[in-house]
Each structure stands twice: as C-alpha cells, then as structure tokens.
mmCIF file of C-alpha atoms in Angstrom:
data_model
loop_
_atom_site.group_PDB
_atom_site.id
_atom_site.type_symbol
_atom_site.label_atom_id
_atom_site.label_comp_id
_atom_site.label_asym_id
_atom_site.label_seq_id
_atom_site.Cartn_x
_atom_site.Cartn_y
_atom_site.Cartn_z
ATOM 1 C CA MET I 1 -20.771 -3.874 -24.119
ATOM 2 C CA HIS I 2 -21.486 -5.210 -28.651
ATOM 3 C CA THR I 3 -24.755 -7.113 -28.203
ATOM 4 C CA ARG I 4 -22.647 -9.499 -30.973
ATOM 5 C CA PHE I 5 -20.815 -10.972 -28.761
ATOM 6 C CA LEU I 6 -22.338 -11.908 -26.022
ATOM 7 C CA LYS I 7 -23.973 -14.963 -27.963
ATOM 8 C CA ALA I 8 -25.826 -16.558 -25.931
ATOM 9 C CA VAL I 9 -25.640 -21.296 -26.282
ATOM 10 C CA ALA I 10 -28.791 -23.132 -24.885
ATOM 11 C CA ILE I 11 -27.826 -26.752 -24.214
ATOM 12 C CA ALA I 12 -30.683 -28.206 -22.789
ATOM 13 C CA SER I 13 -31.855 -31.621 -22.610
ATOM 14 C CA ALA I 14 -35.423 -33.063 -22.676
ATOM 15 C CA THR I 15 -34.405 -35.810 -20.496
ATOM 16 C CA LEU I 16 -36.896 -36.268 -17.292
ATOM 17 C CA LEU I 17 -36.442 -39.616 -15.310
ATOM 18 C CA PRO I 18 -39.973 -41.122 -15.310
ATOM 19 C CA LEU I 19 -42.176 -39.559 -11.798
ATOM 20 C CA ALA I 20 -45.124 -40.108 -10.600
ATOM 21 C CA TRP I 21 -47.161 -36.560 -11.335
ATOM 22 C CA GLN I 22 -47.390 -35.128 -7.281
ATOM 23 C CA GLY I 23 -49.931 -33.061 -8.210
ATOM 24 C CA ASN I 24 -48.351 -29.862 -7.368
ATOM 25 C CA ALA I 25 -48.762 -26.599 -9.707
ATOM 26 C CA HIS I 26 -45.390 -25.553 -9.924
ATOM 27 C CA ALA I 27 -44.114 -28.764 -11.365
ATOM 28 C CA GLU I 28 -45.415 -27.540 -14.609
ATOM 29 C CA GLU I 29 -43.582 -24.308 -13.941
ATOM 30 C CA ILE I 30 -40.259 -25.496 -14.609
ATOM 31 C CA LYS I 31 -38.858 -27.083 -16.990
ATOM 32 C CA SER I 32 -35.846 -26.430 -16.495
ATOM 33 C CA ILE I 33 -32.852 -25.454 -13.784
ATOM 34 C CA ARG I 34 -31.091 -21.836 -16.354
ATOM 35 C CA ILE I 35 -27.665 -22.262 -15.015
ATOM 36 C CA GLY I 36 -25.279 -18.953 -16.229
ATOM 37 C CA ALA I 37 -22.220 -19.303 -17.526
ATOM 38 C CA VAL I 38 -19.609 -16.471 -18.368
ATOM 39 C CA ALA I 39 -15.625 -17.482 -19.227
ATOM 40 C CA PRO I 40 -12.951 -16.468 -22.373
ATOM 41 C CA LYS I 41 -13.013 -18.728 -25.414
ATOM 42 C CA THR I 42 -12.054 -15.727 -27.518
ATOM 43 C CA GLY I 43 -8.781 -13.722 -25.994
ATOM 44 C CA PRO I 44 -5.775 -14.532 -24.085
ATOM 45 C CA LEU I 45 -7.539 -16.471 -21.615
ATOM 46 C CA ALA I 46 -9.351 -18.358 -23.983
ATOM 47 C CA GLY I 47 -6.795 -21.501 -24.356
ATOM 48 C CA GLY I 48 -7.144 -22.011 -20.125
ATOM 49 C CA ALA I 49 -10.955 -21.680 -19.950
ATOM 50 C CA ALA I 50 -10.865 -24.181 -23.107
ATOM 51 C CA MET I 51 -8.602 -26.707 -20.462
ATOM 52 C CA THR I 52 -10.853 -25.677 -16.944
ATOM 53 C CA GLN I 53 -13.775 -24.614 -17.300
ATOM 54 C CA TRP I 54 -15.449 -24.780 -20.484
ATOM 55 C CA PRO I 55 -15.231 -29.132 -20.249
ATOM 56 C CA ASN I 56 -15.925 -29.574 -16.377
ATOM 57 C CA ILE I 57 -19.717 -27.861 -16.801
ATOM 58 C CA ARG I 58 -20.028 -29.245 -19.636
ATOM 59 C CA LEU I 59 -19.047 -32.676 -18.208
ATOM 60 C CA TRP I 60 -21.416 -31.274 -15.591
ATOM 61 C CA VAL I 61 -24.145 -31.001 -17.631
ATOM 62 C CA ASP I 62 -24.250 -34.308 -19.319
ATOM 63 C CA GLN I 63 -23.894 -36.597 -16.523
ATOM 64 C CA THR I 64 -26.360 -34.428 -14.904
ATOM 65 C CA ASN I 65 -28.773 -34.667 -17.132
ATOM 66 C CA LYS I 66 -28.743 -38.721 -18.548
ATOM 67 C CA ALA I 67 -29.406 -38.928 -14.693
ATOM 68 C CA GLY I 68 -32.603 -36.872 -15.144
ATOM 69 C CA GLY I 69 -31.581 -33.981 -13.994
ATOM 70 C CA ILE I 70 -31.862 -31.665 -10.159
ATOM 71 C CA MET I 71 -33.908 -32.936 -7.963
ATOM 72 C CA LEU I 72 -36.018 -30.446 -6.829
ATOM 73 C CA LYS I 73 -38.768 -31.479 -2.923
ATOM 74 C CA SER I 74 -40.667 -28.648 -4.006
ATOM 75 C CA VAL I 75 -41.812 -29.514 -7.480
ATOM 76 C CA GLY I 76 -41.291 -33.610 -6.618
ATOM 77 C CA LYS I 77 -39.558 -34.368 -9.691
ATOM 78 C CA ARG I 78 -36.029 -33.780 -11.199
ATOM 79 C CA VAL I 79 -35.109 -31.509 -14.054
ATOM 80 C CA PRO I 80 -33.044 -31.085 -16.469
ATOM 81 C CA VAL I 81 -30.669 -28.163 -16.659
ATOM 82 C CA GLU I 82 -30.035 -25.772 -19.272
ATOM 83 C CA LEU I 83 -26.477 -24.184 -19.750
ATOM 84 C CA ILE I 84 -26.372 -20.435 -21.524
ATOM 85 C CA GLU I 85 -22.689 -19.044 -22.335
ATOM 86 C CA TYR I 86 -21.191 -15.880 -22.686
ATOM 87 C CA ASP I 87 -17.882 -15.433 -24.185
ATOM 88 C CA ASP I 88 -16.210 -12.451 -22.072
ATOM 89 C CA ARG I 89 -13.324 -11.757 -24.885
ATOM 90 C CA THR I 90 -11.186 -11.833 -21.630
ATOM 91 C CA ASN I 91 -12.836 -8.413 -20.445
ATOM 92 C CA ASN I 92 -13.706 -8.383 -16.784
ATOM 93 C CA GLU I 93 -16.189 -5.137 -18.348
ATOM 94 C CA ASP I 94 -17.832 -7.500 -20.757
ATOM 95 C CA THR I 95 -17.472 -10.244 -16.959
ATOM 96 C CA VAL I 96 -19.924 -7.764 -15.732
ATOM 97 C CA LYS I 97 -22.619 -7.399 -18.348
ATOM 98 C CA ALA I 98 -22.664 -10.341 -19.140
ATOM 99 C CA ILE I 99 -23.827 -12.161 -15.228
ATOM 100 C CA GLU I 100 -25.717 -8.348 -15.242
ATOM 101 C CA ARG I 101 -27.515 -9.507 -18.021
ATOM 102 C CA LEU I 102 -27.835 -13.627 -17.038
ATOM 103 C CA ALA I 103 -29.459 -11.742 -13.409
ATOM 104 C CA THR I 104 -31.371 -9.073 -15.078
ATOM 105 C CA GLN I 105 -32.613 -11.040 -18.485
ATOM 106 C CA ASP I 106 -32.136 -14.021 -19.012
ATOM 107 C CA LYS I 107 -33.176 -14.978 -15.599
ATOM 108 C CA ALA I 108 -30.585 -17.494 -14.680
ATOM 109 C CA ASP I 109 -31.100 -19.510 -10.968
ATOM 110 C CA PHE I 110 -27.878 -19.829 -10.587
ATOM 111 C CA ILE I 111 -24.234 -18.755 -12.715
ATOM 112 C CA ILE I 112 -21.506 -20.679 -12.472
ATOM 113 C CA ALA I 113 -18.190 -18.016 -10.845
ATOM 114 C CA PRO I 114 -15.840 -17.247 -13.562
ATOM 115 C CA TYR I 115 -12.236 -17.827 -14.836
ATOM 116 C CA ALA I 116 -9.386 -16.138 -14.010
ATOM 117 C CA THR I 117 -8.501 -13.488 -10.715
ATOM 118 C CA ALA I 118 -9.012 -10.523 -11.584
ATOM 119 C CA ALA I 119 -13.221 -11.518 -13.625
ATOM 120 C CA ASN I 120 -13.752 -13.107 -10.188
ATOM 121 C CA LEU I 121 -12.912 -10.143 -8.222
ATOM 122 C CA ALA I 122 -14.844 -7.967 -10.559
ATOM 123 C CA ALA I 123 -18.173 -9.494 -10.885
ATOM 124 C CA ALA I 124 -18.225 -10.422 -6.870
ATOM 125 C CA PRO I 125 -20.343 -7.731 -6.211
ATOM 126 C CA VAL I 126 -22.891 -8.967 -9.420
ATOM 127 C CA PHE I 127 -23.648 -11.825 -7.632
ATOM 128 C CA ALA I 128 -23.621 -10.717 -4.370
ATOM 129 C CA LYS I 129 -26.081 -7.558 -5.393
ATOM 130 C CA TYR I 130 -28.168 -10.373 -7.075
ATOM 131 C CA GLY I 131 -27.762 -13.221 -4.243
ATOM 132 C CA TYR I 132 -25.661 -15.822 -6.360
ATOM 133 C CA PRO I 133 -23.672 -17.966 -4.725
ATOM 134 C CA GLN I 134 -20.156 -17.378 -6.024
ATOM 135 C CA LEU I 135 -17.345 -20.378 -6.332
ATOM 136 C CA ALA I 136 -14.544 -18.366 -7.352
ATOM 137 C CA VAL I 137 -12.614 -21.934 -8.522
ATOM 138 C CA ASN I 138 -10.536 -19.729 -11.236
ATOM 139 C CA SER I 139 -9.417 -17.410 -8.888
ATOM 140 C CA VAL I 140 -6.206 -16.703 -6.576
ATOM 141 C CA THR I 141 -6.160 -14.168 -4.238
ATOM 142 C CA ASP I 142 -5.319 -13.564 -0.713
ATOM 143 C CA ARG I 143 -8.967 -11.815 0.137
ATOM 144 C CA GLY I 144 -10.318 -14.893 0.084
ATOM 145 C CA PRO I 145 -11.356 -14.652 3.514
ATOM 146 C CA GLU I 146 -12.259 -10.992 3.324
ATOM 147 C CA LEU I 147 -13.968 -11.242 0.991
ATOM 148 C CA GLY I 148 -16.489 -13.995 2.582
ATOM 149 C CA LYS I 149 -16.482 -12.157 5.181
ATOM 150 C CA ARG I 150 -17.972 -9.084 2.511
ATOM 151 C CA TRP I 151 -19.704 -10.996 0.999
ATOM 152 C CA PRO I 152 -20.906 -14.439 2.310
ATOM 153 C CA ASN I 153 -22.034 -15.488 -0.716
ATOM 154 C CA SER I 154 -18.536 -16.079 -1.786
ATOM 155 C CA PHE I 155 -16.130 -19.363 -2.166
ATOM 156 C CA TRP I 156 -13.218 -18.646 -2.615
ATOM 157 C CA LEU I 157 -12.374 -22.611 -3.204
ATOM 158 C CA LEU I 158 -7.715 -22.690 -4.712
ATOM 159 C CA GLY I 159 -6.035 -20.594 -2.077
ATOM 160 C CA GLY I 160 -3.854 -17.851 -2.390
ATOM 161 C CA GLY I 161 -0.060 -16.055 -2.362
ATOM 162 C CA SER I 162 0.513 -15.480 0.808
ATOM 163 C CA GLY I 163 -0.163 -19.496 1.810
ATOM 164 C CA MET I 164 0.783 -21.198 -1.382
ATOM 165 C CA GLY I 165 4.330 -18.618 -2.207
ATOM 166 C CA LYS I 166 4.538 -19.964 1.787
ATOM 167 C CA ASP I 167 4.719 -23.448 0.893
ATOM 168 C CA LEU I 168 6.501 -23.548 -2.565
ATOM 169 C CA VAL I 169 8.860 -22.084 -0.369
ATOM 170 C CA VAL I 170 8.904 -24.286 2.193
ATOM 171 C CA MET I 171 9.810 -27.296 -0.653
ATOM 172 C CA LEU I 172 12.815 -25.019 -1.565
ATOM 173 C CA LYS I 173 14.276 -24.691 1.569
ATOM 174 C CA LYS I 174 13.807 -29.018 2.706
ATOM 175 C CA MET I 175 15.340 -29.126 -1.708
ATOM 176 C CA GLN I 176 18.125 -26.841 -0.497
ATOM 177 C CA GLY I 177 19.072 -28.384 2.985
ATOM 178 C CA GLU I 178 19.098 -31.492 0.577
ATOM 179 C CA GLY I 179 21.131 -30.040 -1.187
ATOM 180 C CA LYS I 180 18.709 -30.263 -4.772
ATOM 181 C CA VAL I 181 18.844 -26.680 -5.017
ATOM 182 C CA GLY I 182 20.878 -23.666 -3.907
ATOM 183 C CA ASN I 183 19.885 -20.036 -2.493
ATOM 184 C CA VAL I 184 19.332 -17.652 -5.341
ATOM 185 C CA VAL I 185 16.147 -17.357 -6.757
ATOM 186 C CA ALA I 186 14.744 -15.232 -10.246
ATOM 187 C CA VAL I 187 10.703 -14.657 -9.961
ATOM 188 C CA SER I 188 8.969 -13.593 -12.915
ATOM 189 C CA PHE I 189 5.331 -13.020 -13.589
ATOM 190 C CA VAL I 190 2.297 -11.423 -15.375
ATOM 191 C CA ALA I 191 1.151 -8.170 -13.807
ATOM 192 C CA ASP I 192 -2.437 -8.926 -13.711
ATOM 193 C CA GLY I 193 -4.701 -10.604 -10.756
ATOM 194 C CA PHE I 194 -3.067 -14.299 -10.336
ATOM 195 C CA GLY I 195 0.669 -13.037 -10.580
ATOM 196 C CA LEU I 196 0.353 -9.958 -8.590
ATOM 197 C CA ASP I 197 -0.871 -12.276 -5.355
ATOM 198 C CA MET I 198 1.307 -15.024 -6.475
ATOM 199 C CA ALA I 199 4.102 -12.745 -6.570
ATOM 200 C CA ASN I 200 3.176 -10.510 -3.547
ATOM 201 C CA GLY I 201 2.711 -13.962 -1.249
ATOM 202 C CA THR I 202 5.650 -16.000 -2.156
ATOM 203 C CA ARG I 203 8.814 -12.460 -2.202
ATOM 204 C CA LYS I 204 8.343 -11.946 1.679
ATOM 205 C CA ALA I 205 8.461 -15.750 2.168
ATOM 206 C CA LEU I 206 11.491 -15.752 0.024
ATOM 207 C CA LYS I 207 12.764 -13.696 2.314
ATOM 208 C CA ASP I 208 11.987 -14.690 5.403
ATOM 209 C CA ALA I 209 13.493 -17.570 4.047
ATOM 210 C CA GLY I 210 16.483 -15.977 3.038
ATOM 211 C CA PHE I 211 16.750 -16.975 -0.200
ATOM 212 C CA LYS I 212 18.726 -13.955 -2.594
ATOM 213 C CA VAL I 213 15.972 -12.746 -4.899
ATOM 214 C CA VAL I 214 18.535 -11.426 -7.868
ATOM 215 C CA TYR I 215 15.225 -10.744 -9.737
ATOM 216 C CA ASP I 216 12.284 -9.749 -9.620
ATOM 217 C CA LYS I 217 10.246 -8.154 -12.574
ATOM 218 C CA SER I 218 6.634 -8.797 -14.135
ATOM 219 C CA TYR I 219 5.110 -8.232 -18.143
ATOM 220 C CA PRO I 220 2.913 -7.179 -19.684
ATOM 221 C CA LEU I 221 -0.688 -9.999 -20.047
ATOM 222 C CA GLY I 222 -0.860 -10.833 -23.239
ATOM 223 C CA THR I 223 3.551 -9.902 -24.028
ATOM 224 C CA GLN I 224 4.077 -12.206 -27.451
ATOM 225 C CA ASP I 225 7.996 -12.582 -26.268
ATOM 226 C CA LEU I 226 9.815 -13.652 -23.630
ATOM 227 C CA SER I 227 12.734 -14.288 -24.739
ATOM 228 C CA PRO I 228 14.608 -10.726 -23.190
ATOM 229 C CA VAL I 229 13.214 -12.445 -19.417
ATOM 230 C CA ILE I 230 14.662 -15.530 -20.171
ATOM 231 C CA ASN I 231 17.963 -13.742 -22.073
ATOM 232 C CA GLU I 232 18.017 -11.379 -17.837
ATOM 233 C CA VAL I 233 17.745 -14.319 -15.803
ATOM 234 C CA LYS I 234 20.012 -16.688 -17.044
ATOM 235 C CA ALA I 235 22.778 -14.565 -17.029
ATOM 236 C CA LEU I 236 21.674 -14.107 -13.230
ATOM 237 C CA ASN I 237 22.592 -18.158 -13.241
ATOM 238 C CA PRO I 238 19.681 -18.519 -10.555
ATOM 239 C CA ASP I 239 18.804 -21.789 -9.241
ATOM 240 C CA VAL I 240 15.494 -21.408 -8.687
ATOM 241 C CA PHE I 241 13.710 -19.727 -11.395
ATOM 242 C CA LEU I 242 9.539 -18.768 -10.933
ATOM 243 C CA ALA I 243 7.341 -17.623 -12.917
ATOM 244 C CA PHE I 244 3.527 -16.987 -12.051
ATOM 245 C CA SER I 245 2.283 -16.775 -15.613
ATOM 246 C CA TYR I 246 -0.504 -17.501 -18.002
ATOM 247 C CA PRO I 247 -1.071 -20.794 -19.921
ATOM 248 C CA PRO I 248 0.548 -18.575 -23.072
ATOM 249 C CA ASP I 249 3.049 -17.136 -21.179
ATOM 250 C CA THR I 250 3.812 -20.262 -19.274
ATOM 251 C CA PHE I 251 3.947 -22.772 -23.107
ATOM 252 C CA GLY I 252 6.007 -18.844 -23.753
ATOM 253 C CA LEU I 253 8.782 -19.208 -21.544
ATOM 254 C CA THR I 254 9.462 -22.861 -21.926
ATOM 255 C CA GLU I 255 9.792 -22.898 -25.123
ATOM 256 C CA GLN I 256 12.682 -19.820 -24.823
ATOM 257 C CA ALA I 257 14.478 -21.559 -22.126
ATOM 258 C CA ARG I 258 14.661 -24.762 -24.183
ATOM 259 C CA ILE I 259 15.928 -22.738 -27.176
ATOM 260 C CA ALA I 260 18.367 -19.818 -24.606
ATOM 261 C CA GLY I 261 19.794 -23.239 -22.991
ATOM 262 C CA PHE I 262 18.664 -22.320 -19.928
ATOM 263 C CA ASN I 263 18.904 -24.707 -16.946
ATOM 264 C CA PRO I 264 18.523 -23.806 -12.971
ATOM 265 C CA LYS I 265 17.670 -26.960 -11.233
ATOM 266 C CA VAL I 266 13.833 -25.341 -10.433
ATOM 267 C CA PHE I 267 12.080 -24.699 -13.101
ATOM 268 C CA HIS I 268 8.716 -23.039 -12.352
ATOM 269 C CA THR I 269 5.532 -21.764 -14.510
ATOM 270 C CA GLY I 270 2.236 -20.780 -13.421
ATOM 271 C CA VAL I 271 -0.976 -21.619 -15.333
ATOM 272 C CA GLY I 272 -1.021 -23.870 -17.811
ATOM 273 C CA THR I 273 2.188 -25.992 -16.557
ATOM 274 C CA PRO I 274 -0.493 -29.256 -15.270
ATOM 275 C CA PHE I 275 -2.113 -29.449 -18.757
ATOM 276 C CA PRO I 276 -1.903 -32.059 -21.167
ATOM 277 C CA ASP I 277 -1.289 -29.753 -23.772
ATOM 278 C CA TYR I 278 1.788 -28.130 -22.216
ATOM 279 C CA ARG I 279 3.335 -32.153 -21.963
ATOM 280 C CA ASP I 280 2.167 -33.090 -25.227
ATOM 281 C CA ARG I 281 3.697 -30.550 -27.218
ATOM 282 C CA PHE I 282 6.916 -30.664 -25.413
ATOM 283 C CA GLY I 283 7.074 -34.311 -24.550
ATOM 284 C CA SER I 284 7.682 -36.358 -21.054
ATOM 285 C CA ALA I 285 11.178 -36.343 -20.961
ATOM 286 C CA THR I 286 11.688 -33.102 -21.872
ATOM 287 C CA VAL I 287 9.292 -31.852 -19.051
ATOM 288 C CA GLU I 288 10.145 -33.970 -16.513
ATOM 289 C CA GLY I 289 10.930 -31.377 -13.263
ATOM 290 C CA VAL I 290 9.117 -29.404 -14.879
ATOM 291 C CA MET I 291 7.127 -27.475 -12.005
ATOM 292 C CA GLY I 292 3.941 -25.416 -11.731
ATOM 293 C CA THR I 293 0.855 -23.839 -9.571
ATOM 294 C CA GLY I 294 -1.157 -26.606 -8.087
ATOM 295 C CA GLY I 295 -1.024 -29.907 -8.103
ATOM 296 C CA TRP I 296 -4.011 -33.044 -7.632
ATOM 297 C CA ASP I 297 -3.372 -37.052 -6.749
ATOM 298 C CA PRO I 298 -4.400 -38.342 -9.464
ATOM 299 C CA SER I 299 -4.741 -41.990 -8.396
ATOM 300 C CA THR I 300 -7.868 -42.088 -6.194
ATOM 301 C CA PRO I 301 -10.107 -43.774 -7.556
ATOM 302 C CA ARG I 302 -13.146 -41.734 -7.708
ATOM 303 C CA MET I 303 -10.140 -39.124 -9.088
ATOM 304 C CA GLN I 304 -9.777 -42.076 -11.628
ATOM 305 C CA ALA I 305 -13.349 -42.506 -12.623
ATOM 306 C CA TYR I 306 -13.187 -38.223 -13.431
ATOM 307 C CA ILE I 307 -10.911 -38.701 -15.716
ATOM 308 C CA GLU I 308 -12.241 -41.057 -17.389
ATOM 309 C CA ALA I 309 -15.084 -39.444 -18.082
ATOM 310 C CA HIS I 310 -13.782 -35.810 -19.412
ATOM 311 C CA LYS I 311 -11.641 -37.936 -21.640
ATOM 312 C CA ALA I 312 -15.022 -39.979 -23.519
ATOM 313 C CA LEU I 313 -16.452 -36.306 -23.336
ATOM 314 C CA ASN I 314 -14.210 -34.188 -23.949
ATOM 315 C CA GLY I 315 -11.102 -36.214 -26.289
ATOM 316 C CA LYS I 316 -8.646 -34.897 -23.897
ATOM 317 C CA GLU I 317 -7.834 -35.410 -19.754
ATOM 318 C CA PRO I 318 -8.476 -32.988 -17.651
ATOM 319 C CA ASP I 319 -5.860 -30.563 -16.759
ATOM 320 C CA GLY I 320 -3.918 -31.147 -13.417
ATOM 321 C CA TRP I 321 -4.820 -28.742 -11.844
ATOM 322 C CA ALA I 322 -8.030 -26.713 -11.047
ATOM 323 C CA SER I 323 -10.106 -28.733 -13.836
ATOM 324 C CA SER I 324 -10.715 -31.122 -11.177
ATOM 325 C CA VAL I 325 -11.564 -28.443 -8.389
ATOM 326 C CA THR I 326 -13.964 -27.044 -10.787
ATOM 327 C CA TYR I 327 -15.736 -30.102 -11.063
ATOM 328 C CA ALA I 328 -15.727 -30.041 -7.554
ATOM 329 C CA SER I 329 -17.298 -27.050 -7.021
ATOM 330 C CA LEU I 330 -20.251 -27.762 -9.574
ATOM 331 C CA GLU I 331 -20.959 -30.994 -7.546
ATOM 332 C CA MET I 332 -21.238 -29.103 -4.451
ATOM 333 C CA LEU I 333 -23.486 -26.956 -6.100
ATOM 334 C CA THR I 334 -25.735 -29.838 -6.803
ATOM 335 C CA GLN I 335 -25.819 -31.659 -3.391
ATOM 336 C CA ALA I 336 -26.474 -27.987 -1.970
ATOM 337 C CA ILE I 337 -29.387 -27.551 -4.787
ATOM 338 C CA GLU I 338 -30.936 -31.343 -3.488
ATOM 339 C CA ARG I 339 -30.245 -31.019 0.106
ATOM 340 C CA VAL I 340 -32.510 -27.409 0.067
ATOM 341 C CA GLY I 341 -34.817 -29.052 -2.209
ATOM 342 C CA SER I 342 -35.178 -26.055 -4.258
ATOM 343 C CA LEU I 343 -33.819 -23.343 -6.238
ATOM 344 C CA ASP I 344 -34.046 -20.899 -3.431
ATOM 345 C CA ARG I 345 -30.706 -19.004 -3.835
ATOM 346 C CA LYS I 346 -30.487 -18.445 -0.038
ATOM 347 C CA ALA I 347 -30.819 -21.347 1.420
ATOM 348 C CA VAL I 348 -28.634 -23.209 -1.602
ATOM 349 C CA VAL I 349 -25.569 -20.499 -0.277
ATOM 350 C CA LYS I 350 -25.883 -21.101 3.628
ATOM 351 C CA GLU I 351 -25.911 -24.602 3.230
ATOM 352 C CA LEU I 352 -22.512 -24.494 0.996
ATOM 353 C CA GLN I 353 -21.194 -22.607 3.993
ATOM 354 C CA THR I 354 -22.548 -24.968 6.773
ATOM 355 C CA GLY I 355 -22.450 -28.529 4.851
ATOM 356 C CA SER I 356 -20.467 -31.010 4.251
ATOM 357 C CA PHE I 357 -19.697 -32.625 0.487
ATOM 358 C CA ASP I 358 -18.920 -35.583 -1.331
ATOM 359 C CA THR I 359 -16.758 -34.887 -4.368
ATOM 360 C CA VAL I 360 -13.293 -35.685 -6.185
ATOM 361 C CA LEU I 361 -11.782 -33.992 -4.379
ATOM 362 C CA GLY I 362 -12.836 -36.234 -0.781
ATOM 363 C CA PRO I 363 -14.693 -34.676 2.030
ATOM 364 C CA PHE I 364 -14.801 -31.342 1.884
ATOM 365 C CA GLN I 365 -16.292 -28.504 3.970
ATOM 366 C CA PHE I 366 -15.671 -24.351 3.801
ATOM 367 C CA LYS I 367 -13.685 -22.648 6.534
ATOM 368 C CA ASP I 368 -14.676 -19.325 6.358
ATOM 369 C CA ASN I 369 -16.152 -20.016 2.606
ATOM 370 C CA VAL I 370 -12.249 -20.941 2.488
ATOM 371 C CA ARG I 371 -11.069 -23.785 1.095
ATOM 372 C CA GLN I 372 -8.359 -24.946 3.359
ATOM 373 C CA GLN I 373 -4.779 -26.154 2.176
ATOM 374 C CA PRO I 374 -4.691 -25.984 -1.270
ATOM 375 C CA TRP I 375 -2.510 -28.020 -3.213
ATOM 376 C CA ALA I 376 0.592 -25.032 -3.914
ATOM 377 C CA VAL I 377 3.178 -26.974 -6.219
ATOM 378 C CA GLY I 378 3.019 -29.632 -8.832
ATOM 379 C CA GLN I 379 5.735 -31.425 -10.640
ATOM 380 C CA TRP I 380 5.286 -33.013 -13.637
ATOM 381 C CA GLN I 381 7.089 -37.245 -13.273
ATOM 382 C CA ASN I 382 7.348 -39.722 -15.266
ATOM 383 C CA GLY I 383 4.641 -37.932 -18.117
ATOM 384 C CA VAL I 384 2.063 -37.510 -14.832
ATOM 385 C CA PHE I 385 1.565 -34.143 -12.836
ATOM 386 C CA ARG I 386 1.896 -34.781 -9.120
ATOM 387 C CA GLY I 387 1.763 -32.928 -6.378
ATOM 388 C CA VAL I 388 4.707 -32.173 -3.729
ATOM 389 C CA ALA I 389 3.012 -29.035 -1.952
ATOM 390 C CA PRO I 390 2.279 -28.521 0.574
ATOM 391 C CA HIS I 391 4.530 -31.638 1.510
ATOM 392 C CA ASP I 392 1.464 -33.243 4.208
ATOM 393 C CA LYS I 393 -1.244 -33.165 2.003
ATOM 394 C CA THR I 394 -2.474 -36.250 1.355
ATOM 395 C CA GLY I 395 -1.043 -37.864 -1.815
ATOM 396 C CA ALA I 396 1.773 -35.156 -2.012
ATOM 397 C CA VAL I 397 5.471 -36.640 -4.086
ATOM 398 C CA ASP I 398 9.176 -35.668 -2.651
ATOM 399 C CA PRO I 399 10.163 -33.397 -5.591
ATOM 400 C CA VAL I 400 13.332 -34.284 -7.802
ATOM 401 C CA ALA I 401 15.697 -31.774 -8.667
ATOM 402 C CA LYS I 402 15.021 -30.980 -12.374
ATOM 403 C CA GLN I 403 17.654 -32.092 -14.992
ATOM 404 C CA ALA I 404 18.539 -30.361 -18.538
ATOM 405 C CA TRP I 405 15.819 -29.749 -20.742
ATOM 406 C CA LYS I 406 16.191 -33.255 -23.024
#
C-alpha cells in the first residue's frame, strides 16, 4: 500500500493529574499510552465509520485525557492516551497493512479493532500475531465462538447471523400470530461479510418457521442504483421486506421504496437504519415503523449521560446500535488496563476474558469471548430507535406494523 494513504493523525494530550513522584525510573519513560485506530475515512463504508467508530473513539480519548489518563500502578500515575489514526479506505488489505504498521513501526500499546465484519475477520490473525486484544464491535459473524477459541485475544460483541436471524424471525412469527403481518418474505443483502452472515442465518430461521421466501438475492458492495431491487421485490407483493445492507444501501433502498410506493407491513434495512441521519433525512413521520438491524435501550440514566456527552463533543447523537457498544468496548479496555496496572497486553487479554465490567450497556461479562444476547432488531417509534428483539431483553418495546410512507 502506498504510504500516502496512511496519513497518521496523532492526537495527544499533555494534561496529567498532579501526582506525587513515585521514585520509579520507568515513570519517566511512559509519556503516553499509544492507541492505534484503523477505519474508513474514505470509500463505501466511510459514512458508517464516521457515525459509529470515529466519534466514539474521540469521545473516549477526550474523556480519558480530561480525567488525567489511564491509571498505571506500575508507574504510579495516570498516563494520557495518544491516538494514532489510519484511513483504510474501506479496503481490507489496507486494514491489515495499517495494523501491521501500528504494531511494528508505531509501537502502539493497544489497537482498536477495525470497522466492518470483513475487516475484523481479515485483521484477526494480525492482532493474534502481535498479542493485541481485539474487541471486535462492528462485526456480525456466527464464527465468534470459533474465533474466540482459535484466537483467545479476540472478542466478538455484535452477535452473529444465526442468533440475530432467529430473534428476528421469532419477532415476525409473533407479529404474524397477532395478525400484523402475512407469510410472504423478500430478502435482499449486500454481498459482503455482514450481509452474507445475516442472510445465511435468517434464511434458515425463516424456513424453519414456515415463511414463504419469494425473493432471496444479493447485490454487490458499492451498488449505486438499487431501484431494480425494489421494483422486482414490489412486483412480488411481500408482506415482509428484509434487507441486510450497509449505510449507503440502506438510504438508497429506503428512497427507492418511497418513490415506488412499496409499502410492506415490515420494512427492514441494515446498518444505517439506527443512524439519526436516517431519521433526519427522511423525517420522523416517514421512518415511523421502519425496522433495522441492531437496537438499544436509550432510556437508562447511564445511556442518557453518554448521549449528552456524545452530542456535546461530536455535535450529533450516537446511532441506536453499535455506537454505544463501541464506547462500552473502550470502557472495558480502560478498566482491564487499570486492573492489570500496566501495559502488559497478555494480562489485559486475560482480564477481558474473565472480568466483569461496568459499562454504558450495564454490567458486562464475556462468555467464551462472545457477548451474550445482543440486540437483533430495532424500530423507529416516535422519533426514537428502540430495540424490539429479542423481546425478552431488558428495555425491549413491542414492534408495530409499518404504515404507508408519508
């Protein structure tokens, strides 16, 4: 990769809490904790990373440094965070090369996991090679348990297609039993890691539940014109439309559905649906009842404080799915480092494997390096994206059938 595309932006704070000198010579050596971050700033997934990844990294850095840094007992003081950023241009090869560079040239102490499913899968061997904990937030994969065993330094927080697909179909079956939707389903998905994983898991769940799938097709990553998809699906008159899409596709499918007057009782799109930009572009009344992958419970005091802090620093709300999980992963990293008391990555990995953490999501503990019961489906209701499935998850609200586009 040409180095001109790997322009690093180092963001360091010189602020330190006034602490008494501990007499440890090593304290003079650690001026900052070097944190690497690789995610798209350009390319098809740049918009998603600009909503979910980068703002939460910057919020964490800002709050950590304003608090004086991360406490390292090994040097007897708080140490500020220095952020080193790389744009991977939505290219997995660039992701891998940037992580290699962070590990070998920049000598990063820790590296934040990249953005998107395929990027995390591609980068996992590199994280393992150099012993970095990989808190893979923006990655949906059924392989989480397998990968956690293969690479014990990797942690998978967003769920997998089989589990999330099952929760989605359980919700649809309940709505069907209540007379809110019929039996005919159309499925469209991006031919990339997230779309493939979600489609594969949901396809099996739909078949097992007895739904009739009349459309099941992928489209290439970066497809600009999605009107053929909507026009073909509309002609089949499904009760349920499920798209496992990336943000540009999510916006495009919604726009084309409005233009075509395509009004299924369930209109579900993928990444980007929980973005406040989605609501703001189309209007609260228009997106009322639209469902999307993910979800959250924004009503807790801890989450409300996080939302306000995010808005104050970034000038916008976080999204209603992976933003808070990204932030929570950084809270866990901080707590693990402070409990270990040093920059010993092996010990930090062990703490992440076994510890319990206080996060914006509530109390959190991994099981076999995988987050348990993640949100599968959310829905826009009264201008707020709320989790609706799994239905028994704390904070879940009842789903409603979507009305015609406004």
